[in-house]
CSV table of C-alpha atoms in Angstrom, one decimal:
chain,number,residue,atom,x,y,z
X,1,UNK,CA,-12.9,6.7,-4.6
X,2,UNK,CA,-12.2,4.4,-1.6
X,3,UNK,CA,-9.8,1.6,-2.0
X,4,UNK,CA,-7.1,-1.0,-0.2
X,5,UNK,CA,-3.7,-1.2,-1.5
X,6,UNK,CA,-3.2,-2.7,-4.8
X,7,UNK,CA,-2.1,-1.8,-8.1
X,8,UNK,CA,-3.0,1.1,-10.4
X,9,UNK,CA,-2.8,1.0,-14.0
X,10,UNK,CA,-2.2,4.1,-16.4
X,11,UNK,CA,-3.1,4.0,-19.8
X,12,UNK,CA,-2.6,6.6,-22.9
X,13,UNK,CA,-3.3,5.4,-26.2
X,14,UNK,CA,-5.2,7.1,-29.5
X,15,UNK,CA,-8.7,5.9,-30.7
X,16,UNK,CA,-10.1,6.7,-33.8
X,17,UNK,CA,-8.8,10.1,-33.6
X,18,UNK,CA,-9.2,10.6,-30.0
X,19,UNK,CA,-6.1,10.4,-27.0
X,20,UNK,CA,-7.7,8.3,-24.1
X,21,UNK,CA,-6.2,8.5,-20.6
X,22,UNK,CA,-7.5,5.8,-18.6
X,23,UNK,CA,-6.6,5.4,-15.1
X,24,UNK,CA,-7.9,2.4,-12.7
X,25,UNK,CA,-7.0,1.8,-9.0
X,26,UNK,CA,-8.6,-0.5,-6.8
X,27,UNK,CA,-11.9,1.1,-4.9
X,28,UNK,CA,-15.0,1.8,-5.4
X,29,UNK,CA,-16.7,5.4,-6.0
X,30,UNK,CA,-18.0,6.9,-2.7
X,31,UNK,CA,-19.1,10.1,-2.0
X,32,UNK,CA,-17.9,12.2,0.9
X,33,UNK,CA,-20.1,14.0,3.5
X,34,UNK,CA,-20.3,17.5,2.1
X,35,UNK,CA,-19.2,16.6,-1.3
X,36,UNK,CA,-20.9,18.9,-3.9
X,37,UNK,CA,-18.8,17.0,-7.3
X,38,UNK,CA,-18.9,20.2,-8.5
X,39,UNK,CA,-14.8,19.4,-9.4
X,40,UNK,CA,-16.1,17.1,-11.8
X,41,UNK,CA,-18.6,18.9,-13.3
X,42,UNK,CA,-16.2,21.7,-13.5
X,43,UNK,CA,-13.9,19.4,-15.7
X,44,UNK,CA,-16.3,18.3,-17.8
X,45,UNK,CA,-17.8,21.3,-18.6
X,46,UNK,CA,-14.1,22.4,-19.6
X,47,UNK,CA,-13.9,19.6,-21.7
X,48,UNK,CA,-17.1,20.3,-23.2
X,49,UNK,CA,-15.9,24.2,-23.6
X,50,UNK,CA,-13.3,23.0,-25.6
X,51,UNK,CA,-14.0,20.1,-27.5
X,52,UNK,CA,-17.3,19.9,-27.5
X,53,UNK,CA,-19.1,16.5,-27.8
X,54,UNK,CA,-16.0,15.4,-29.4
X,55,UNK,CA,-14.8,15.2,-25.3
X,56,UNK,CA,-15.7,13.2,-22.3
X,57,UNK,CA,-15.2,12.3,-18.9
X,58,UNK,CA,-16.4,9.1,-17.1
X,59,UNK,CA,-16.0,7.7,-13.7
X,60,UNK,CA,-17.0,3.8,-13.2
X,61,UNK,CA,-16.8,1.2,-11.1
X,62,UNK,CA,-15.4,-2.1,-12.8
X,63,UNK,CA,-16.6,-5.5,-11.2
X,64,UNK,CA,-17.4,-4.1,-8.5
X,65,UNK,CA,-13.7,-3.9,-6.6
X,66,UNK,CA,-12.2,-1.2,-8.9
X,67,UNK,CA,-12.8,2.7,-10.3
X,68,UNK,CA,-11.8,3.6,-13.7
X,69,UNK,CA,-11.4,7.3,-15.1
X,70,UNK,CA,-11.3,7.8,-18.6
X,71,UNK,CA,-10.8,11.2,-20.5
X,72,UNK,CA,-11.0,11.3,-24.0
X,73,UNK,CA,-10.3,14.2,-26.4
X,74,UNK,CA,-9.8,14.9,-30.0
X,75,UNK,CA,-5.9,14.0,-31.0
X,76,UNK,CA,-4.6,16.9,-32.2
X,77,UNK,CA,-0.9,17.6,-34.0
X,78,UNK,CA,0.8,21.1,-34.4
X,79,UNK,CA,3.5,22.1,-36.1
X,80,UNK,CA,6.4,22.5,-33.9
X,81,UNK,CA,7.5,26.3,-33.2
């Protein structure tokens, strides 16, 4: 993603049994000459390895002036060692 200067926001919170990371910074999504994405597809298929569907991981643009990530995976608790 391409942007000016402004601010970027960082979210973590917990959905209905999901953590959400959500990250936004002023741009918009544009490819690079030569770009495969195959880093993105890589991550998601990581995700996907494993969490299943119960993972995801989206790139958008948000009225038109800013790009949002979001990763969101099941919220999981362990005992501590």
């Amino acid at each position: 993603a391409q942007g000016a200067e402004g601010l970027i926001q960082a979210r973590v919170f917990s959905e209905g049994g999901s953590l959400v990371v959500r990250m936004s910074n002023p741009g918009r999504i544009r490819s690079e000459p030569g770009s495969t994405g195959i880093g993105w597809g890589n991550s998601r298929d990581r995700l996907a390895l494993l969490f299943g569907e119960q993972a995801s991981l989206t790139l958008e643009e948000v009225n038109g002036d800013r790009v949002r990530m979001e990763a969101r995976f099941p919220l999981v608790f362990m005992e501590p060692r």
